[in-house]
XYZ file of C-alpha atoms in Angstrom:
714
model
C 0.000 0.000 0.000
C 2.913 2.317 0.858
C 5.481 3.071 3.568
C 6.364 5.723 6.138
C 10.069 6.095 7.083
C 11.217 7.485 10.444
C 14.881 8.354 10.964
C 16.402 8.642 14.417
C 20.073 9.035 15.474
C 19.605 7.068 18.701
C 18.492 3.404 18.766
C 14.744 2.650 19.092
C 13.458 1.584 22.453
C 11.515 -1.634 22.938
C 8.016 -0.076 22.629
C 8.793 2.400 19.865
C 8.316 -0.114 16.964
C 4.829 -0.971 18.348
C 3.900 2.701 18.539
C 5.101 3.217 14.999
C 3.094 0.177 13.873
C -0.091 1.531 15.481
C 0.549 4.845 13.784
C 1.026 3.016 10.478
C -2.273 1.139 10.972
C -4.067 4.435 11.490
C -2.526 5.808 8.313
C -3.400 2.578 6.490
C -7.032 2.852 7.471
C -7.214 6.382 6.133
C -5.554 5.285 2.914
C -7.997 2.359 2.612
C -10.971 4.691 2.956
C -9.603 6.890 0.207
C -9.092 3.876 -2.051
C -12.591 2.613 -1.232
C -14.109 5.954 -2.210
C -12.090 5.967 -5.425
C -13.158 2.402 -6.216
C -16.819 3.179 -5.479
C -16.756 6.283 -7.655
C -15.150 4.378 -10.508
C -17.551 1.467 -10.191
C -20.721 3.545 -10.003
C -19.465 5.811 -12.779
C -19.356 2.822 -15.144
C -22.740 1.490 -14.004
C -25.906 1.729 -16.098
C -27.965 2.581 -13.047
C -29.863 5.840 -12.840
C -28.147 8.933 -11.574
C -30.469 9.077 -8.643
C -29.609 5.519 -7.606
C -25.913 6.189 -8.020
C -25.977 9.414 -5.966
C -27.925 7.751 -3.163
C -25.590 4.779 -3.052
C -22.506 7.062 -3.062
C -23.828 9.003 -0.106
C -24.571 5.840 1.880
C -21.213 4.285 0.970
C -19.185 7.341 2.057
C -21.135 7.451 5.283
C -20.370 3.781 5.808
C -16.606 4.258 5.236
C -16.232 6.830 7.996
C -18.201 4.790 10.556
C -16.324 3.140 13.365
C -19.038 0.525 13.985
C -17.967 -2.415 11.858
C -21.230 -4.324 12.266
C -23.424 -1.420 11.234
C -21.146 -0.407 8.359
C -21.012 -3.929 6.974
C -24.772 -4.466 7.216
C -25.567 -1.119 5.649
C -23.227 -1.601 2.706
C -24.318 -5.217 2.176
C -28.040 -4.287 2.222
C -27.389 -1.420 -0.199
C -25.534 -3.716 -2.585
C -28.201 -6.487 -2.369
C -31.020 -4.034 -2.923
C -29.183 -2.350 -5.786
C -28.661 -5.723 -7.462
C -32.226 -6.855 -6.702
C -31.124 -10.153 -5.163
C -33.187 -12.044 -2.613
C -30.291 -13.797 -0.899
C -26.810 -12.575 -0.014
C -23.857 -13.971 1.928
C -20.162 -13.446 2.554
C -17.485 -16.180 2.389
C -14.012 -15.592 3.929
C -10.724 -17.295 3.008
C -8.265 -18.606 5.560
C -4.497 -18.140 5.339
C -4.231 -21.215 3.107
C -6.586 -19.658 0.512
C -9.541 -21.996 1.148
C -12.952 -21.150 2.585
C -12.810 -20.348 6.217
C -16.600 -20.007 6.566
C -19.689 -18.703 4.829
C -21.828 -16.186 6.641
C -25.296 -15.112 5.651
C -26.477 -11.631 6.488
C -30.270 -11.407 6.923
C -32.315 -8.286 7.101
C -31.552 -8.019 10.769
C -27.817 -7.964 10.023
C -27.202 -11.125 12.022
C -24.722 -13.557 10.532
C -25.682 -17.209 10.293
C -23.335 -19.969 9.230
C -24.297 -21.476 5.914
C -23.849 -25.143 5.136
C -20.855 -25.419 2.842
C -22.162 -28.587 1.198
C -23.296 -26.676 -1.856
C -24.512 -28.248 -5.040
C -21.705 -29.076 -7.422
C -22.354 -26.287 -9.981
C -22.384 -23.658 -7.262
C -19.216 -25.159 -5.742
C -17.471 -24.863 -9.093
C -18.482 -21.213 -9.480
C -17.141 -20.370 -6.034
C -13.832 -22.068 -6.790
C -13.591 -20.161 -10.083
C -14.058 -16.824 -8.328
C -11.489 -17.696 -5.656
C -8.881 -18.611 -8.230
C -9.608 -16.085 -11.033
C -10.536 -13.254 -8.652
C -13.229 -12.059 -11.112
C -17.000 -11.777 -10.641
C -19.036 -14.576 -12.316
C -22.744 -15.314 -12.463
C -25.093 -18.027 -13.704
C -28.803 -17.552 -14.186
C -30.008 -21.147 -14.598
C -29.168 -24.492 -13.117
C -30.065 -27.566 -15.024
C -29.923 -29.668 -11.888
C -31.018 -26.896 -9.603
C -29.263 -25.925 -6.452
C -29.962 -25.606 -2.817
C -28.139 -24.464 0.250
C -29.257 -25.104 3.743
C -29.485 -22.157 6.082
C -29.146 -22.602 9.764
C -31.449 -23.153 11.543
C -34.012 -23.028 8.612
C -34.189 -25.680 6.025
C -32.623 -25.691 2.547
C -33.452 -22.887 0.082
C -33.708 -23.343 -3.673
C -31.290 -21.309 -5.843
C -32.326 -20.199 -9.351
C -29.409 -17.922 -10.221
C -26.216 -16.812 -8.470
C -23.568 -14.037 -8.648
C -20.193 -14.306 -6.976
C -17.628 -11.414 -6.683
C -14.150 -11.589 -5.092
C -13.060 -9.396 -2.169
C -9.486 -8.237 -2.982
C -7.167 -5.841 -1.076
C -3.671 -4.990 -2.341
C -3.888 -7.858 -4.802
C -4.736 -10.397 -2.104
C -8.090 -12.204 -2.056
C -9.649 -12.408 1.384
C -13.121 -13.745 0.469
C -16.147 -13.369 -1.851
C -19.654 -11.870 -2.010
C -22.497 -14.107 -3.056
C -25.945 -13.050 -4.271
C -28.808 -15.264 -5.502
C -32.367 -15.464 -6.786
C -32.636 -12.173 -8.650
C -35.837 -12.004 -10.624
C -34.945 -11.961 -14.281
C -31.331 -13.017 -13.615
C -28.028 -11.225 -13.189
C -26.331 -9.069 -15.868
C -22.775 -7.968 -16.676
C -23.539 -4.646 -15.053
C -24.541 -6.543 -11.911
C -21.236 -8.398 -12.055
C -19.317 -5.132 -12.441
C -21.229 -3.567 -9.546
C -20.654 -6.650 -7.396
C -16.882 -6.524 -8.122
C -16.722 -2.923 -6.936
C -18.687 -3.700 -3.793
C -16.445 -6.722 -3.231
C -13.414 -4.442 -3.188
C -15.159 -2.010 -0.839
C -16.256 -4.849 1.430
C -12.666 -6.179 1.439
C -11.417 -2.758 2.464
C -13.964 -2.609 5.282
C -12.962 -6.078 6.485
C -9.259 -5.152 6.247
C -9.897 -1.965 8.187
C -11.667 -4.077 10.767
C -8.662 -6.349 11.073
C -6.299 -3.361 11.187
C -8.444 -1.733 13.843
C -8.411 -4.906 15.902
C -4.648 -5.119 15.463
C -4.266 -1.454 16.391
C -6.419 -1.927 19.487
C -4.386 -5.012 20.370
C -1.187 -3.040 19.895
C -2.500 -0.180 21.975
C -3.532 -2.618 24.675
C -0.096 -4.274 24.473
C 1.606 -0.886 24.600
C -0.442 0.118 27.592
C 0.328 -3.157 29.351
C 3.994 -3.018 28.346
C 4.162 0.619 29.374
C 2.823 -0.285 32.782
C 5.254 -3.169 33.109
C 8.088 -0.985 31.876
C 7.139 1.703 34.371
C 7.259 -0.850 37.170
C 10.590 -2.153 35.866
C 11.977 1.356 35.640
C 10.789 2.114 39.145
C 12.473 -1.033 40.428
C 15.602 -0.293 38.406
C 15.565 3.261 39.688
C 15.344 2.041 43.280
C 18.120 -0.468 42.617
C 20.199 2.231 40.952
C 19.712 4.487 43.949
C 20.903 1.673 46.212
C 23.891 0.970 43.943
C 24.762 4.663 43.846
C 24.580 4.810 47.627
C 26.712 1.677 47.946
C 29.144 3.131 45.412
C 29.353 6.321 47.431
C 30.022 4.355 50.605
C 32.598 2.210 48.790
C 34.258 5.316 47.379
C 34.423 6.793 50.870
C 36.017 3.595 52.180
C 38.433 3.492 49.245
C 39.337 7.122 49.774
C 39.978 6.430 53.448
C 42.126 3.434 52.492
C 43.965 5.510 49.881
C 44.629 8.223 52.426
C 45.723 5.610 54.946
C 48.004 3.914 52.383
C 49.407 7.256 51.276
C 50.058 8.142 54.909
C 51.855 4.835 55.421
C 53.957 5.252 52.266
C 54.872 8.813 53.166
C 55.796 7.873 56.734
C 58.099 5.018 55.730
C 61.828 5.348 56.141
C 62.203 3.380 52.904
C 61.768 4.830 49.451
C 58.682 3.784 47.451
C 57.854 4.499 43.832
C 55.295 3.198 41.302
C 55.725 2.908 37.510
C 53.577 1.703 34.632
C 54.625 -0.707 31.879
C 56.135 2.169 29.884
C 58.433 2.918 32.863
C 56.657 6.228 33.513
C 56.874 7.115 37.208
C 53.358 7.476 38.649
C 54.240 8.095 42.297
C 57.239 8.709 44.564
C 57.147 9.096 48.322
C 59.016 11.896 50.157
C 62.063 9.684 50.836
C 62.626 9.150 47.098
C 62.004 12.809 46.295
C 64.402 13.949 49.013
C 67.225 11.707 47.778
C 66.671 11.933 44.012
C 64.734 15.168 43.503
C 61.521 15.787 41.503
C 60.590 13.444 38.644
C 59.970 16.144 36.002
C 58.460 13.635 33.582
C 61.525 11.365 33.491
C 61.269 7.613 33.172
C 62.634 5.408 35.947
C 65.951 4.562 34.214
C 66.631 8.257 33.575
C 65.459 9.307 37.034
C 67.424 6.769 39.066
C 70.413 5.936 36.849
C 70.805 8.877 34.404
C 70.460 6.406 31.517
C 68.863 7.279 28.150
C 67.624 3.703 27.633
C 66.092 1.103 29.985
C 68.437 -0.695 32.368
C 69.731 -4.035 31.127
C 69.543 -5.450 34.651
C 65.988 -4.234 35.294
C 63.510 -7.008 36.174
C 60.362 -5.088 35.199
C 59.223 -7.783 32.759
C 59.185 -10.381 35.533
C 57.123 -8.033 37.710
C 54.526 -7.399 34.992
C 54.415 -11.164 34.430
C 53.074 -11.425 37.982
C 56.226 -12.184 39.958
C 57.760 -10.426 42.959
C 61.528 -9.994 42.706
C 64.289 -8.761 45.009
C 67.819 -7.638 44.242
C 70.469 -5.083 45.205
C 71.586 -2.087 43.182
C 73.887 0.889 43.666
C 72.683 4.419 42.982
C 75.131 6.571 40.975
C 73.363 9.694 42.266
C 73.368 9.057 46.005
C 76.264 6.619 46.183
C 74.101 4.348 48.311
C 73.291 0.652 48.047
C 69.620 -0.361 48.098
C 67.821 -3.616 48.726
C 65.056 -3.389 46.109
C 61.774 -5.325 46.352
C 59.431 -5.078 43.336
C 55.894 -6.436 43.204
C 52.924 -6.020 40.810
C 49.878 -4.014 41.963
C 46.612 -2.837 40.331
C 45.604 0.803 40.052
C 42.015 2.110 40.251
C 41.391 1.252 36.572
C 42.672 -2.303 37.011
C 45.947 -1.691 35.138
C 49.004 -3.613 36.332
C 51.662 -1.345 37.864
C 55.077 -1.979 39.455
C 55.651 -0.863 43.037
C 59.259 -0.924 44.232
C 60.458 -0.462 47.800
C 64.053 0.740 48.239
C 65.645 -0.057 51.587
C 68.936 1.736 52.212
C 71.463 -0.946 53.188
C 74.583 1.178 52.694
C 75.428 1.207 56.381
C 74.483 -2.445 56.663
C 76.762 -3.322 53.749
C 79.523 -1.225 55.289
C 79.103 -3.006 58.615
C 78.916 -6.316 56.789
C 82.092 -5.515 54.900
C 83.751 -4.421 58.128
C 82.666 -7.655 59.771
C 83.990 -9.661 56.846
C 87.270 -7.798 57.026
C 87.343 -8.231 60.786
C 86.617 -11.942 60.468
C 89.265 -12.241 57.799
C 91.686 -10.343 59.986
C 90.752 -12.485 62.983
C 91.284 -15.617 60.912
C 94.601 -14.264 59.682
C 95.608 -13.352 63.213
C 94.413 -16.739 64.433
C 96.483 -18.516 61.801
C 99.372 -16.216 62.586
C 99.043 -16.828 66.323
C 98.889 -20.572 65.776
C 101.965 -20.400 63.583
C 103.713 -18.033 65.973
C 102.852 -20.354 68.819
C 104.464 -23.199 66.909
C 107.566 -21.127 66.264
C 107.538 -19.895 69.843
C 107.540 -23.504 71.093
C 110.359 -24.274 68.686
C 112.266 -21.251 69.955
C 111.717 -22.271 73.562
C 112.790 -25.790 72.705
C 115.881 -24.390 71.009
C 116.704 -22.333 74.087
C 116.098 -25.298 76.339
C 118.247 -27.507 74.156
C 121.257 -25.196 74.296
C 120.447 -23.671 77.654
C 122.010 -20.328 77.094
C 124.869 -19.163 74.965
C 128.018 -20.600 76.461
C 131.459 -19.463 75.545
C 134.416 -17.632 77.053
C 136.818 -17.799 74.140
C 137.875 -14.608 72.450
C 136.633 -15.890 69.094
C 133.167 -16.526 70.464
C 133.108 -13.266 72.438
C 133.763 -11.461 69.166
C 130.715 -13.190 67.640
C 128.553 -12.036 70.550
C 129.968 -8.537 70.231
C 129.031 -8.431 66.546
C 125.546 -9.712 67.415
C 125.065 -6.980 70.035
C 126.139 -4.347 67.515
C 123.610 -5.317 64.824
C 120.707 -6.446 67.039
C 119.041 -3.005 67.597
C 118.924 -2.305 63.856
C 116.780 -3.734 61.038
C 119.832 -4.653 58.991
C 119.869 -8.016 57.213
C 122.378 -10.373 58.853
C 124.204 -13.284 57.213
C 125.511 -15.869 59.736
C 128.212 -18.141 58.325
C 129.695 -21.275 59.843
C 130.073 -25.004 59.673
C 127.264 -27.408 60.505
C 126.553 -27.661 64.230
C 128.269 -24.423 65.292
C 125.034 -22.887 66.695
C 124.162 -20.417 63.911
C 120.446 -20.647 64.793
C 121.282 -19.850 68.409
C 123.115 -16.689 67.348
C 120.154 -15.723 65.141
C 117.815 -16.194 68.118
C 120.137 -14.099 70.300
C 120.094 -11.247 67.766
C 116.293 -11.381 67.697
C 116.030 -11.397 71.493
C 118.237 -8.325 71.709
C 116.256 -6.470 68.978
C 113.131 -4.267 69.283
C 111.196 -7.136 67.682
C 111.745 -9.501 70.630
C 108.044 -9.331 71.674
C 107.150 -11.316 68.561
C 108.400 -14.880 68.066
C 111.297 -15.626 65.774
C 110.095 -17.449 62.626
C 112.567 -19.987 61.239
C 112.472 -21.703 57.841
C 114.845 -24.549 56.996
C 115.335 -24.078 53.268
C 117.034 -27.461 52.900
C 114.183 -29.397 54.509
C 111.474 -28.268 52.060
C 110.992 -29.604 48.512
C 111.762 -27.065 45.812
C 108.180 -27.072 44.531
C 106.782 -26.210 47.973
C 109.268 -23.736 49.362
C 107.807 -20.784 47.450
C 104.293 -21.344 48.824
C 105.799 -21.956 52.276
C 107.575 -18.599 52.209
C 105.037 -16.411 50.421
C 101.743 -18.250 50.951
C 99.135 -19.348 48.424
C 95.515 -18.829 47.486
C 93.019 -21.658 47.313
C 93.353 -23.409 43.954
C 96.738 -21.844 43.163
C 97.943 -25.269 42.059
C 96.825 -28.876 42.158
C 96.298 -29.927 45.757
C 96.002 -26.356 47.083
C 92.601 -26.921 48.668
C 92.923 -24.147 51.247
C 94.370 -20.686 51.538
C 97.746 -20.652 53.332
C 99.534 -17.763 54.987
C 103.237 -17.674 54.150
C 106.099 -17.373 56.617
C 106.756 -13.775 55.576
C 103.206 -12.790 56.591
C 103.542 -14.698 59.861
C 106.826 -12.899 60.565
C 105.353 -9.472 59.811
C 106.711 -7.148 62.507
C 109.177 -9.802 63.634
C 112.317 -11.604 62.415
C 112.533 -14.353 59.794
C 115.491 -16.727 59.998
C 116.255 -18.389 56.654
C 118.324 -21.392 57.730
C 120.513 -23.003 55.048
C 119.712 -20.245 52.560
C 122.260 -21.677 50.158
C 119.754 -24.455 49.344
C 117.197 -21.945 48.043
C 116.235 -22.459 44.335
C 117.188 -19.680 41.922
C 113.585 -18.800 41.021
C 112.717 -18.301 44.687
C 115.888 -16.249 45.214
C 114.540 -13.636 42.765
C 111.325 -13.272 44.708
C 113.228 -13.114 47.988
C 115.366 -10.296 46.598
C 112.225 -8.293 45.833
C 110.948 -8.748 49.389
C 114.274 -7.543 50.813
C 114.291 -4.536 48.476
C 110.620 -3.500 48.560
C 109.071 -5.359 51.513
C 106.332 -6.605 49.151
C 105.328 -9.839 47.402
C 102.303 -11.709 45.957
C 100.937 -14.994 47.166
C 100.858 -17.859 44.697
C 97.671 -17.586 42.654
C 97.061 -13.945 43.589
C 97.825 -10.611 41.967
C 97.299 -8.722 45.223
C 100.500 -7.244 46.650
C 101.155 -7.965 50.314
C 103.405 -5.534 52.178
C 105.327 -6.685 55.244
C 107.863 -5.415 57.744
C 110.239 -8.336 58.248
C 113.849 -8.436 59.351
C 115.829 -11.226 57.668
C 118.615 -13.256 59.257
C 120.118 -15.853 56.923
C 122.392 -18.747 57.891
C 124.447 -21.075 55.712
C 127.308 -23.554 55.919
C 128.149 -23.001 52.276
C 130.679 -20.688 50.666
C 128.218 -18.353 48.961
C 130.950 -16.575 47.000
C 131.844 -19.916 45.433
C 128.135 -20.609 44.793
C 127.815 -17.225 43.048
C 130.785 -18.000 40.807
C 129.217 -21.332 39.844
C 125.855 -19.689 39.088
C 124.024 -21.444 41.883
C 123.317 -18.304 43.865
C 122.259 -14.857 42.697
C 124.979 -12.273 43.030
C 122.577 -9.404 43.789
C 120.898 -11.437 46.526
C 124.284 -12.333 48.018
C 125.209 -8.655 48.219
C 121.889 -7.881 49.920
C 122.389 -10.655 52.486
C 126.055 -9.947 53.088
C 125.374 -6.485 54.511
C 126.452 -7.574 58.000
C 128.104 -11.018 58.017
C 128.897 -12.883 61.247
C 131.105 -15.964 61.087
C 130.652 -18.451 63.934
C 133.969 -20.242 64.604
C 134.011 -24.061 64.641
C 134.420 -25.836 67.967
C 138.019 -26.785 67.186
C 138.871 -23.056 67.204
C 137.348 -22.480 70.654
C 138.731 -25.398 72.689
C 138.620 -23.335 75.897
C 134.820 -23.398 75.642
C 134.632 -27.227 75.551
C 134.766 -27.752 79.404
C 131.866 -25.296 79.876
C 129.851 -26.995 77.163
C 130.591 -30.501 78.530
C 129.560 -29.509 82.060
C 126.314 -27.950 80.775
C 125.424 -31.023 78.698
C 126.185 -33.402 81.629
C 123.904 -31.476 84.004
C 121.004 -31.256 81.568
C 121.254 -34.822 80.240
C 121.761 -36.398 83.693
C 118.633 -34.721 84.940
C 116.655 -35.855 81.916
C 117.949 -39.455 82.063
C 117.783 -39.825 85.843
C 121.558 -40.114 86.314
C 123.796 -38.714 89.067
C 126.987 -37.905 87.161
C 129.023 -35.307 89.009
C 132.612 -35.600 87.726
C 134.783 -36.252 84.673
C 138.390 -37.339 84.518
C 141.051 -34.916 83.292
C 142.190 -37.403 80.673
C 138.656 -37.585 79.325
C 138.374 -33.786 79.240
C 141.768 -33.530 77.510
C 140.640 -36.097 74.912
C 137.537 -34.044 74.292
C 139.607 -30.875 73.830
C 142.106 -32.550 71.531
C 139.431 -33.900 69.243
C 138.815 -31.828 66.043
C 134.986 -32.075 66.251
C 134.033 -32.026 62.561
C 130.372 -32.021 63.677
C 131.076 -29.188 66.130
C 128.740 -28.625 69.103
C 126.074 -30.992 67.773
C 128.594 -33.820 67.636
C 129.873 -32.951 71.121
C 126.360 -33.098 72.543
C 125.724 -36.488 70.945
C 129.000 -37.912 72.370
C 128.169 -36.658 75.886
C 124.592 -38.005 75.689
C 125.865 -41.453 74.689
C 128.441 -41.369 77.538
C 125.804 -40.355 80.117
C 123.581 -43.246 79.050
C 126.413 -45.791 79.313
C 127.970 -44.439 82.549
C 126.795 -46.323 85.655
C 128.316 -44.244 88.448
C 128.953 -40.577 89.201
C 131.959 -40.548 86.861
C 131.475 -39.828 83.168
C 133.106 -42.386 80.914
C 133.362 -42.103 77.160
C 131.849 -45.064 75.339
C 133.919 -44.583 72.176
C 137.516 -43.718 71.530
C 137.805 -40.366 69.787
C 140.103 -40.495 66.773
C 141.472 -37.275 65.440
C 140.797 -36.712 61.761
C 141.307 -33.714 59.602
C 138.390 -31.334 59.415
C 136.184 -31.845 56.407
C 137.290 -29.509 53.703
C 134.996 -28.132 51.034
C 136.670 -30.435 48.508
C 135.734 -33.433 50.671
C 132.158 -32.188 50.898
C 132.023 -31.907 47.133
C 133.343 -35.509 46.877
C 130.444 -36.707 49.057
C 127.988 -34.781 46.879
C 129.520 -36.340 43.799
C 129.237 -39.789 45.395
C 125.548 -39.172 46.086
C 125.057 -37.902 42.544
C 126.713 -41.004 41.077
C 124.525 -43.295 43.191
C 121.327 -41.540 42.072
C 122.400 -41.570 38.415
C 123.197 -45.289 38.596
C 119.809 -46.106 40.121
C 117.945 -43.961 37.577
C 119.782 -45.655 34.751
C 118.812 -49.099 36.082
C 115.138 -48.073 36.370
C 115.181 -46.324 32.972
C 114.601 -43.021 34.762
C 111.386 -44.139 36.420
C 111.031 -42.397 39.784
C 107.579 -43.358 41.124
C 105.901 -46.729 41.470
C 106.983 -50.267 42.135
C 110.733 -50.815 41.636
C 111.150 -47.132 40.865
C 114.258 -45.188 41.839
C 112.553 -43.648 44.884
C 111.623 -47.089 46.245
C 115.137 -48.505 45.635
C 116.815 -45.513 47.313
C 114.214 -45.567 50.116
C 113.310 -41.914 49.477
C 110.022 -40.123 48.987
C 109.566 -39.237 45.269
C 109.359 -35.511 46.112
C 112.586 -35.756 48.156
C 114.332 -37.584 45.320
C 113.270 -34.934 42.819
C 114.526 -32.214 45.188
C 117.927 -33.956 45.475
C 118.060 -34.378 41.679
C 117.426 -30.666 41.186
C 119.994 -29.754 43.830
C 122.604 -32.064 42.256
C 121.562 -30.882 38.762
C 120.631 -34.346 37.594
C 118.511 -34.557 34.426
C 117.853 -37.088 31.708
C 120.610 -37.267 29.052
C 118.385 -35.882 26.301
C 117.387 -32.877 28.434
C 119.994 -30.135 28.848
C 119.852 -28.210 32.117
C 120.422 -24.457 31.664
C 123.628 -23.093 33.129
């Protein structure tokens, strides 16, 4: 029929389409009336009826179209049409949605509809079907077999002629008009008139349906409006409650925010919050006081003066939901912080990073001081343990020799030289044969020096393997070499502030001599496995039974080291050059040994004493002590008797000593040759010579023994 468009920027509410539909129905009814009038005018204008009949029918029809009473309008129009056609019977048949008859209604003079029996005679049934399908008016004025239709509740009526016209609206058939028993029969003009009235009747019926639909819509809208009003009232009440709850929640949140802000601002630790772009969202007063205002800087620029994000920053872990903790140093404040970062949510639900900075600078300083103190305590503990060992050795040495005994001029000169050099820090070189008491003189110098409150530290250079003497002197770090499982303090560190006696310094390897020279010159050295320089204050006293000048000429001893050591030499005379001291020494040894062995020896014959004085004593005081000890053991009364006859031999000359060394060298070479230079293991040279492999290697290095194909540097 047509359409009405309504444009609106906002979406339609639930009831608006129903309102629009009701409005459209109202417009449709008006349009249908106009079409009905146009159809009526066209139909009557083509009719052969008189002008008076046409004018009267037009007036009644227009009056009918504007009536709101469907029953009255339908009856009036139907009666007018039946009377105009001159028919005795009239009825209306309606189609259902499937296009078949839904029912046939007869309209009597009272306007009351009565159902009509649909079991029509076959010819009439065919005419009705033709009208329904062709949608054109048809009529038939005679029936060869006749026709009847039964009216309720009356009996069947005879039909002589019939006229059927379709009721069509917008091209859709909704039913038909039926007229019957016109005297003289129906004409084409009757059919044309009936078609027009069928259209008008269809419009009236459609308007009726539209009116019913409009009333239904209005009723629905009224009901829905009421329901919607109730819903809106309930929603409004609920909204008021939600708003009130929201206000209360906001008050609580604001109180919590103020409380949290107060806590953060009262903390002694720094607190700041950043987003995922590293923009600083909040800093507490501690941060601002130490680092200043943010001024729009990102966290890496604010805290570290970096143009790009920190490589060590753990922000990704935090935004992944983890809490992390680490330490970092501030280049701005020079402080060390213990940082704890954790993810939090802001008011919009966005993940943020909150970091708490605890100043641990003082703690780290105290911790470092404690570590240093513990290290120092450990060092002092090790030093005290070592000093205690050396102190016991020194006491033992003093107890062994009692005190320095000697009245000879040669020995008095030695003591005089010792008294002269003792108060100084000068390096002393004590020379003398084996057993002359060089260690005792070194101890005496130390005891007369300002360093006497610290124990004398003694190192026997001949007793240590060459591969261990360096670590023994200078110390080592853990892992410095294979087997170095612990850190060891060297003898130089132990002797710091005291005196170090290097006994038998002539046995020192050349590579260690170079390091020793540096210590004497600069008072500094490095432990094995360390690049850290250790500075010490050590006085050095060296002893040797070798001719160091000869060793220097043969390249076995560094010349520069010899000159450093030979600053103040003291030569201890052999016992054969101080025979007047032998009676004093013998008496001292007898008293000490008798007491230790439970003997009561009180005298010695002159002949025995003379034999002791006439003997050359190649082993010097050590040999004398051994002879007296053996005599004390074997003597049964108060008189000391010598167990062995002393035979005078010439003192061992350096050439004789070299012959012994050569003999030892030949024996080692012979054994190595027999074992094909195998040192360790079963039937190795060390096992045959009954020596430890390390000791054998040390002797080989000292005697300059190497395999024939390997040339030892001069």
